[in-house]
PDB file of C-alpha atoms in Angstrom:
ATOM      1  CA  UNK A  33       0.355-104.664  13.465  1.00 93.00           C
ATOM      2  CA  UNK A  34      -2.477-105.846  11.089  1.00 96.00           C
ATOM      3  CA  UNK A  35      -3.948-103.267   9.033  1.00 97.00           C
ATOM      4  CA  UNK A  36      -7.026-103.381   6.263  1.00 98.00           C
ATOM      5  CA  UNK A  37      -7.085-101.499   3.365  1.00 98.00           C
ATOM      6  CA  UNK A  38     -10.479-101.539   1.406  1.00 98.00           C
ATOM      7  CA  UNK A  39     -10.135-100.927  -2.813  1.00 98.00           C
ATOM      8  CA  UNK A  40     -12.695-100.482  -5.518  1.00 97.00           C
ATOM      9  CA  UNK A  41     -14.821 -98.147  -7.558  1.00 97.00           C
ATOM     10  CA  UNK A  42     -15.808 -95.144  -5.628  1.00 97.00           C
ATOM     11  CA  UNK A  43     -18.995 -94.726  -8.326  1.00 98.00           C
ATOM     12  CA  UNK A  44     -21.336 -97.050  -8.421  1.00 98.00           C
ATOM     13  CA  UNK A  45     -24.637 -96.579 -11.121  1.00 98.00           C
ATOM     14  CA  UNK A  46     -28.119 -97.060  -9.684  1.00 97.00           C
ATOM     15  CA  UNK A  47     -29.317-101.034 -10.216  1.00 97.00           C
ATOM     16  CA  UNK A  48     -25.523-102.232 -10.572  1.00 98.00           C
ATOM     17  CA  UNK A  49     -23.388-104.183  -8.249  1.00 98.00           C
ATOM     18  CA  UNK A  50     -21.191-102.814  -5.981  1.00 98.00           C
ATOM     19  CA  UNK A  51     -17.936-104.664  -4.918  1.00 98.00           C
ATOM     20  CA  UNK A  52     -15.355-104.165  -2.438  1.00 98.00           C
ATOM     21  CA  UNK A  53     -12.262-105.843  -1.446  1.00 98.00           C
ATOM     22  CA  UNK A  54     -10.677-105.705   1.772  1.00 98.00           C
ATOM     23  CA  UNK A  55      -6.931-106.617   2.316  1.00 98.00           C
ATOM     24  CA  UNK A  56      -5.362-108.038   5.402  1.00 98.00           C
ATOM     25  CA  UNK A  57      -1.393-107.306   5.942  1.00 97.00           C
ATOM     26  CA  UNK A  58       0.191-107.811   9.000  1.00 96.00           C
ATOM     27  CA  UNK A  59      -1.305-111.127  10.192  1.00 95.00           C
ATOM     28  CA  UNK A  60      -3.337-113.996   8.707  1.00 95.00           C
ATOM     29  CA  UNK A  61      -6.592-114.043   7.790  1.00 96.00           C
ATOM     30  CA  UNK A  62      -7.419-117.618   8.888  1.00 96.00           C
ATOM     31  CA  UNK A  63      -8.777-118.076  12.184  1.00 95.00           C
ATOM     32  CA  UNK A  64     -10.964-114.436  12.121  1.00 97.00           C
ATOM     33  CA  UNK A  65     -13.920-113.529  11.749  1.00 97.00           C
ATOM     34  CA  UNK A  66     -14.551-110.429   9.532  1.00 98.00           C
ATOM     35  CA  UNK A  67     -16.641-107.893   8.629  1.00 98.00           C
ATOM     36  CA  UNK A  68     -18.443-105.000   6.546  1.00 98.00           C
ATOM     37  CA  UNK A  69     -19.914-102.117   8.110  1.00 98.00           C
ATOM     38  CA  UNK A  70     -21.412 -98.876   6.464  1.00 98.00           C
ATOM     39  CA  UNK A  71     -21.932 -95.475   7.686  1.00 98.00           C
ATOM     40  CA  UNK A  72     -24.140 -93.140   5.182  1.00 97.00           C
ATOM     41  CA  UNK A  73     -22.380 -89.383   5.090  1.00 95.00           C
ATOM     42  CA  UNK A  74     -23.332 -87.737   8.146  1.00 92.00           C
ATOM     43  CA  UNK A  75     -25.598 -90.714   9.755  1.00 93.00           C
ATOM     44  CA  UNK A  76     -24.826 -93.627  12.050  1.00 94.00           C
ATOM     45  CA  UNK A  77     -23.643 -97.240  11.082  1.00 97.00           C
ATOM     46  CA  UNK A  78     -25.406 -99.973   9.733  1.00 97.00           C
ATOM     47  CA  UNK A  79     -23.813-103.609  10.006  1.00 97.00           C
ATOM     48  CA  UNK A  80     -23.738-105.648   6.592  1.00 98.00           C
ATOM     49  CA  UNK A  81     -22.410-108.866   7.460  1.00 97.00           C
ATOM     50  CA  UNK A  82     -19.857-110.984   9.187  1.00 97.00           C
ATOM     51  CA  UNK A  83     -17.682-114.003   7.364  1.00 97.00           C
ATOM     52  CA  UNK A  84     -15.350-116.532   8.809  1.00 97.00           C
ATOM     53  CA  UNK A  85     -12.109-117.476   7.610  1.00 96.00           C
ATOM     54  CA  UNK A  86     -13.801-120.691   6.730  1.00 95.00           C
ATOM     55  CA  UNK A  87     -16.462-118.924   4.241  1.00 95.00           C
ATOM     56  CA  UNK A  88     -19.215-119.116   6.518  1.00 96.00           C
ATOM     57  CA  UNK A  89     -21.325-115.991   6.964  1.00 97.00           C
ATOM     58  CA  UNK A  90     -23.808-113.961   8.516  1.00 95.00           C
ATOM     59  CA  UNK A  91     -25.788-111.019   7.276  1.00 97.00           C
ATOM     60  CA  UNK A  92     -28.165-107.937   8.413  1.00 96.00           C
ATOM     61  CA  UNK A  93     -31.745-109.427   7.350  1.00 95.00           C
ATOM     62  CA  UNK A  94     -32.519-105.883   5.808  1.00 95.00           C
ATOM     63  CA  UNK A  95     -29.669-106.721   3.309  1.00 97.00           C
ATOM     64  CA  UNK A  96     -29.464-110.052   2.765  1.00 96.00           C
ATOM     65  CA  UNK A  97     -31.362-110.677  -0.425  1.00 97.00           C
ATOM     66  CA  UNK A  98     -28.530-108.541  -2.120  1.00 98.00           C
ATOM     67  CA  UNK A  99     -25.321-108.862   0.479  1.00 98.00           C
ATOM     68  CA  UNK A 100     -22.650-111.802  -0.834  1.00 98.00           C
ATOM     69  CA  UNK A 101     -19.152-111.576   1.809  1.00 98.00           C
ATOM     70  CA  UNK A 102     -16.774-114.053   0.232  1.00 98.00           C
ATOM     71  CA  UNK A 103     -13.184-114.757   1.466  1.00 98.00           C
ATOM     72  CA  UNK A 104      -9.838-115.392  -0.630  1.00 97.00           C
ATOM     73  CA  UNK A 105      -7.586-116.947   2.138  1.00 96.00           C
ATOM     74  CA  UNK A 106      -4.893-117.352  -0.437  1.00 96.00           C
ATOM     75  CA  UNK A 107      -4.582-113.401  -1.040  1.00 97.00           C
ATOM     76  CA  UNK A 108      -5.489-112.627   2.460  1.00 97.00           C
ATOM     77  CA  UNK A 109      -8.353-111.157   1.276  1.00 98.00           C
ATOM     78  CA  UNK A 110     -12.241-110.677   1.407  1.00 98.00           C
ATOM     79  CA  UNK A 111     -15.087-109.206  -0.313  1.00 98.00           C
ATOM     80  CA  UNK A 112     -17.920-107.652  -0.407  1.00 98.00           C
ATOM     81  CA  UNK A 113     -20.827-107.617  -3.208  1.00 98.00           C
ATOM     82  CA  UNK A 114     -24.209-105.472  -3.144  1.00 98.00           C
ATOM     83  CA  UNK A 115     -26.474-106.141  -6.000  1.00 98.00           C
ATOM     84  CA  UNK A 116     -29.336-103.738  -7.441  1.00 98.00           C
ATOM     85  CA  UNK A 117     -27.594-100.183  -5.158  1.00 98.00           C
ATOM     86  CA  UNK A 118     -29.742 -96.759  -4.853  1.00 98.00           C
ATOM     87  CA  UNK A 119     -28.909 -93.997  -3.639  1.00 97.00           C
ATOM     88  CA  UNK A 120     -29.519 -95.016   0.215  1.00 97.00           C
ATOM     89  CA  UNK A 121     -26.732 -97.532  -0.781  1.00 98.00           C
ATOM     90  CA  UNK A 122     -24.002 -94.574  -0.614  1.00 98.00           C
ATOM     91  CA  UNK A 123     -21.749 -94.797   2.178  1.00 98.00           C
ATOM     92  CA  UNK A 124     -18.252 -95.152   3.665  1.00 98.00           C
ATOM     93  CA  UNK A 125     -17.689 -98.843   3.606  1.00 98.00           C
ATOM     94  CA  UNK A 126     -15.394-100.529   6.676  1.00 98.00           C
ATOM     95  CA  UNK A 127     -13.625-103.431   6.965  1.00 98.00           C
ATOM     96  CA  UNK A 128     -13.036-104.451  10.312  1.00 98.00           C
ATOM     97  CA  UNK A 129     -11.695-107.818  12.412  1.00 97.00           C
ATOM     98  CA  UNK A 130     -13.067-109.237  14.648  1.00 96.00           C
ATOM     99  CA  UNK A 131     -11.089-110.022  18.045  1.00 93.00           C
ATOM    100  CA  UNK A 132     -11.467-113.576  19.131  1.00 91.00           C
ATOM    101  CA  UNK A 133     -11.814-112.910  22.722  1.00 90.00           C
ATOM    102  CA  UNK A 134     -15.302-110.920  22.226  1.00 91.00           C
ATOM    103  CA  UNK A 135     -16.092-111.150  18.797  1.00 92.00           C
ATOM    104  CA  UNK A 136     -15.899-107.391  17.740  1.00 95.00           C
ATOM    105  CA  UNK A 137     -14.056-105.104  15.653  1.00 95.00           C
ATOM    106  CA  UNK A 138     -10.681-104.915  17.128  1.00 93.00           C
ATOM    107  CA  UNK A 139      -8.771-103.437  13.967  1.00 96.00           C
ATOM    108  CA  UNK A 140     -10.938-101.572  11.250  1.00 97.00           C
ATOM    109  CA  UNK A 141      -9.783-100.116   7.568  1.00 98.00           C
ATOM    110  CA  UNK A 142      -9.835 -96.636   7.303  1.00 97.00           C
ATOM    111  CA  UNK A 143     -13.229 -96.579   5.123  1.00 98.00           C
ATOM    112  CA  UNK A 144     -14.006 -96.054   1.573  1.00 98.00           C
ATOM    113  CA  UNK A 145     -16.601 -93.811   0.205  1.00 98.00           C
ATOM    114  CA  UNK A 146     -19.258 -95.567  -2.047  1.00 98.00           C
ATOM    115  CA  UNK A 147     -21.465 -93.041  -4.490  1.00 98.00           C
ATOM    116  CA  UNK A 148     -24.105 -94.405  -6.034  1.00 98.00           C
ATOM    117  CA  UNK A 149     -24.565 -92.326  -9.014  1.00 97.00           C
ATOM    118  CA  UNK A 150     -25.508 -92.300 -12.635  1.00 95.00           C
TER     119      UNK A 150
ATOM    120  CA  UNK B 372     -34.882-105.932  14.191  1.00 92.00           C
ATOM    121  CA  UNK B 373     -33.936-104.715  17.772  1.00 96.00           C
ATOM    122  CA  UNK B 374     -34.095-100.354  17.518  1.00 97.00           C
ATOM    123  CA  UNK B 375     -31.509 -99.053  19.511  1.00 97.00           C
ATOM    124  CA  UNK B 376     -32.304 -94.964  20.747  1.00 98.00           C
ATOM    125  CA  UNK B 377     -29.423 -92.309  22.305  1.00 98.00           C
ATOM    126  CA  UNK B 378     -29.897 -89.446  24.353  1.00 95.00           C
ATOM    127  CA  UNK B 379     -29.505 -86.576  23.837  1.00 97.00           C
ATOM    128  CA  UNK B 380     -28.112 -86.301  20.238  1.00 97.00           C
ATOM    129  CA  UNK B 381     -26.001 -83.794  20.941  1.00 97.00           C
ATOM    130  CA  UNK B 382     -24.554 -82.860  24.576  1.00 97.00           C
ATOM    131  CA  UNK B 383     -22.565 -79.925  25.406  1.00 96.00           C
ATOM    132  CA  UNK B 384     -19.529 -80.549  28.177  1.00 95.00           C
ATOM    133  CA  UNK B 385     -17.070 -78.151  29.539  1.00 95.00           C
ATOM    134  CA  UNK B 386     -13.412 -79.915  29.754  1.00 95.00           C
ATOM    135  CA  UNK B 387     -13.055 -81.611  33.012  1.00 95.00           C
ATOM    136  CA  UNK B 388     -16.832 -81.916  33.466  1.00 96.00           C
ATOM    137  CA  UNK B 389     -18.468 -85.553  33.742  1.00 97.00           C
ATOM    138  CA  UNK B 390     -20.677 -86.787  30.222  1.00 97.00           C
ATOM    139  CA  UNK B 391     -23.381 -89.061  31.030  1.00 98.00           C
ATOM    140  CA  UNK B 392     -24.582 -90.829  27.411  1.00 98.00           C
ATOM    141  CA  UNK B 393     -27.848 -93.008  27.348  1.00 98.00           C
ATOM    142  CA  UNK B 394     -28.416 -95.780  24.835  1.00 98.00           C
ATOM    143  CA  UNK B 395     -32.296 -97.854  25.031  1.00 98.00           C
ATOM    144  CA  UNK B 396     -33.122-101.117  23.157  1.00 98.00           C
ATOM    145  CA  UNK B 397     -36.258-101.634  21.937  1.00 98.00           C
ATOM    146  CA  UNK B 398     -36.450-104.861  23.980  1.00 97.00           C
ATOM    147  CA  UNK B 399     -34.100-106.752  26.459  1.00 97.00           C
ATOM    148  CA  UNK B 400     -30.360-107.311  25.268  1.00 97.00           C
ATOM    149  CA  UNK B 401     -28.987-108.470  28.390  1.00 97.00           C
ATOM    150  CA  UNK B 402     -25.680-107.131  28.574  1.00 97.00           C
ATOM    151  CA  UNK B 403     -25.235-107.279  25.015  1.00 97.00           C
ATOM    152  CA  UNK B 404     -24.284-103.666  24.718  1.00 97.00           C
ATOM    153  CA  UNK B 405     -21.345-102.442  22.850  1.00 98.00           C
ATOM    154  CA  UNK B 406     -19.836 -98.593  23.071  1.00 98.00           C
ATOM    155  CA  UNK B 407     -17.815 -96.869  20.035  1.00 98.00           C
ATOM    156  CA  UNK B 408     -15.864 -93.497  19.875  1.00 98.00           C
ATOM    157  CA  UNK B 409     -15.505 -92.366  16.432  1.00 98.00           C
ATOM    158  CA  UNK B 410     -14.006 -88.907  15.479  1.00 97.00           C
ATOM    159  CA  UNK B 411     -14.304 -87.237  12.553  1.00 94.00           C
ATOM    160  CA  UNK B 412     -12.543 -89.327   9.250  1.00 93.00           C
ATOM    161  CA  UNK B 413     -11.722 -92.108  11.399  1.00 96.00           C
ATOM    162  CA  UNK B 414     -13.289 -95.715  12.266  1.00 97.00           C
ATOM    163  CA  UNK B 415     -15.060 -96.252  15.444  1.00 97.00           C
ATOM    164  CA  UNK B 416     -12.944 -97.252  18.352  1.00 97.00           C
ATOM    165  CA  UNK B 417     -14.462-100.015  20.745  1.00 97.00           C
ATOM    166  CA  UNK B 418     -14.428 -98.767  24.025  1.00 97.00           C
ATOM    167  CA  UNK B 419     -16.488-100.795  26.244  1.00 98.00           C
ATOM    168  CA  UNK B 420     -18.310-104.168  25.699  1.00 97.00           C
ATOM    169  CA  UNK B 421     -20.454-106.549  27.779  1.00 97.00           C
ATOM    170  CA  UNK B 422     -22.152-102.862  28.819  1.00 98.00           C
ATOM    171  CA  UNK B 423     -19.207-102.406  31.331  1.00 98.00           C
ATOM    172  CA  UNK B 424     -16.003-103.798  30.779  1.00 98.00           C
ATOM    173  CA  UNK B 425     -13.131-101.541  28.612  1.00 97.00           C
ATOM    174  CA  UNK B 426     -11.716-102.600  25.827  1.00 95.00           C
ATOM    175  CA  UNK B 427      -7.957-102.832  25.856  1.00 93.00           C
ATOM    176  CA  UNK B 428      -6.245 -99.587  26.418  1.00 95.00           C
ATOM    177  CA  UNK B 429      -9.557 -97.355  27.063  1.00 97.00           C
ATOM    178  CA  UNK B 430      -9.274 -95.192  30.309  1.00 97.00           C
ATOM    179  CA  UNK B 431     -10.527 -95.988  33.512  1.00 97.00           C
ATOM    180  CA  UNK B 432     -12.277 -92.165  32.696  1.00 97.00           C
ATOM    181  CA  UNK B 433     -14.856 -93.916  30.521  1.00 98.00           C
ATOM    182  CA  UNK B 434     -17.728 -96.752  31.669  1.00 98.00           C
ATOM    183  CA  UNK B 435     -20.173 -98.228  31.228  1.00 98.00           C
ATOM    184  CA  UNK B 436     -23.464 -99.584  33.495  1.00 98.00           C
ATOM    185  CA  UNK B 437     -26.877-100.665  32.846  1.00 98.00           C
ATOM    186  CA  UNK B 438     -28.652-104.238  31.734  1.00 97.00           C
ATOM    187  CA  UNK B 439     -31.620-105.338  29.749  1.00 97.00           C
ATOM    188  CA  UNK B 440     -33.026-102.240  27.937  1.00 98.00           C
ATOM    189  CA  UNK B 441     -31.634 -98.903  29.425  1.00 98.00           C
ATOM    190  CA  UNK B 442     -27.872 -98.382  29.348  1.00 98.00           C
ATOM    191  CA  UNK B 443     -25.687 -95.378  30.401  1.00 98.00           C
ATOM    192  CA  UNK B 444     -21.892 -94.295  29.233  1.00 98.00           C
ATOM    193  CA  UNK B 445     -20.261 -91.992  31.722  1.00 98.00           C
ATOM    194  CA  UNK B 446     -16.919 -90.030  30.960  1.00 97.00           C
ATOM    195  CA  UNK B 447     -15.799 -88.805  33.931  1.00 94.00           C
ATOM    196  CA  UNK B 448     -14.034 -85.963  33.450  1.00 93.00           C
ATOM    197  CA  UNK B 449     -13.993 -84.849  29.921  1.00 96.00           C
ATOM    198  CA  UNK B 450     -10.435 -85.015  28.522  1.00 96.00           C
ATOM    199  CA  UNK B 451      -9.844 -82.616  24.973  1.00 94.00           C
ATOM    200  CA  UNK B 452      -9.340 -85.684  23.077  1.00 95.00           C
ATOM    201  CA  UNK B 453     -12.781 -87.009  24.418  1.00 97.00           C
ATOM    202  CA  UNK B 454     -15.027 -84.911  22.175  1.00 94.00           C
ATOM    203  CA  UNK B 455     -16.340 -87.010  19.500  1.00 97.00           C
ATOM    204  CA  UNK B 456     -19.303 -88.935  18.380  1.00 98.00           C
ATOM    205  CA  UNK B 457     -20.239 -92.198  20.770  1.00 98.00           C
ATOM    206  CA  UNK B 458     -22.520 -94.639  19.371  1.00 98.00           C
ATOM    207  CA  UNK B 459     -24.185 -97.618  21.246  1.00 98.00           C
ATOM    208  CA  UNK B 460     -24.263-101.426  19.645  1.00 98.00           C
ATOM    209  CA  UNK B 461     -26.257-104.172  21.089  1.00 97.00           C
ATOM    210  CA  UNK B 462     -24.701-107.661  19.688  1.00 94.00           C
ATOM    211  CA  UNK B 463     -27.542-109.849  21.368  1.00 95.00           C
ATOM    212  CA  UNK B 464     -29.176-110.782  18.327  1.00 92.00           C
ATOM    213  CA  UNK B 465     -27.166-109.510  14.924  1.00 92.00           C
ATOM    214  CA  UNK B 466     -25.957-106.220  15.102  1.00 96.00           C
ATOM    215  CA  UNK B 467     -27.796-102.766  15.281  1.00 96.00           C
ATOM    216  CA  UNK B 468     -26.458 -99.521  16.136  1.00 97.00           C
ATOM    217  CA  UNK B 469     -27.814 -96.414  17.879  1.00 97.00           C
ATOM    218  CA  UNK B 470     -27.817 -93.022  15.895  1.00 96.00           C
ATOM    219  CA  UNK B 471     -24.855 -91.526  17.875  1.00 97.00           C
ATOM    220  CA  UNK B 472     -24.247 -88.849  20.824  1.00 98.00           C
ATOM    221  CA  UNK B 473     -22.120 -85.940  20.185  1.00 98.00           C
ATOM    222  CA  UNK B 474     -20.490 -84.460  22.485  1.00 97.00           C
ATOM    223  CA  UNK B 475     -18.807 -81.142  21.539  1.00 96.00           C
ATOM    224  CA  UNK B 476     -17.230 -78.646  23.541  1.00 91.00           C
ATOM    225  CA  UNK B 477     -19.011 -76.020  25.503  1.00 89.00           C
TER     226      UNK B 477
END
């Protein structure tokens, strides 16, 4: 059964970078796509951006100019880096795979809350 | 940016009762049209894509019509476990979400 587990800091100060990790166990990362999604506390969600197991990637135009989604195929890992967060950047973060037979999330993390703080 | 509008926000269904959840895009997506469950502290769940067929393991109690711009979720016949937010996805060009339907227990 493949299960994500995002990690990293739950505090993030206004105008610094926020960056998340999301760990694959139970089945390879290669051959996926993958993703980042946000939900703000009590609102709907918002995609970020997609990467293959190859490194190639695709991201919401709203967020691009500060969205990097890099993959570590060696730890079975990928990642996730916002530059210059506000407040609107706070949010429960997923991780999610993508099946291969329709290209959508088949197998999400459980979600990590994001504060952006000072 | 396609916008992507539910109705209502917030419906009110009596258990065994039949839900009927609308989703618009703000221009054609085809059939481009995703549905997600999502209860409270978990992920979303993908229950139908292609704006009819069920994802693996959904029942037959939930699905999904509609093409182009307008698109409709029906439940039914509400089951306890049913109550929950539903949010619409259209995956024509990127990815943008709805706002979400409630629906909550009468």
């Amino acid at each position: 059964q493949v299960q994500l587990q995002e990690s990293g800091p739950g505090l993030v100060k206004p105008s610094e970078t926020l960056s998340l990790t999301c760990t694959v166990s139970g089945g390879s990362i290669s051959g996926y796509y993958w993703s980042w999604i946000r939900q703000p506390p009590g609102k709907g969600l918002e995609w970020i951006g997609n990467i293959y197991s190859s490194g190639s990637t695709n991201y919401n135009p709203s967020l691009k100019s500060r969205v990097t989604i890099s993959v570590d195929t060696s730890k079975n890992q990928f990642s996730l880096k916002l530059s210059s967060v506000t407040a609107a950047d706070t949010a429960v973060y997923y991780c999610a795979r993508l099946s291969r037979a329709v290209a959508l999330p088949d197998y999400w993390g459980q979600g990590t809350l994001v504060t952006v703080s000072s | 940016e396609i916008v992507m509008t539910q109705s209502p926000a917030t419906l009110s269904v009596s258990p065994g009762e039949r839900a009927t959840l609308s989703c618009r895009a703000s221009q054609s997506v085809s059939s481009d049209l995703v549905w997600y469950q999502q209860k409270p502290g978990q992920a979303p769940r993908l229950l139908i894509y292609g704006a009819s067929t069920r994802a693996t393991g959904i029942p037959a109690r939930f699905s999904g019509s509609g093409s182009g711009t307008e698109f409709t979720l029906t439940i039914s016949s509400l089951q306890s476990e049913d109550f929950a937010v539903y949010y619409c996805q259209q995956d024509n060009d990127w990815w943008t979400f709805g706002q979400g339907t409630k629906v909550e227990i009468k």
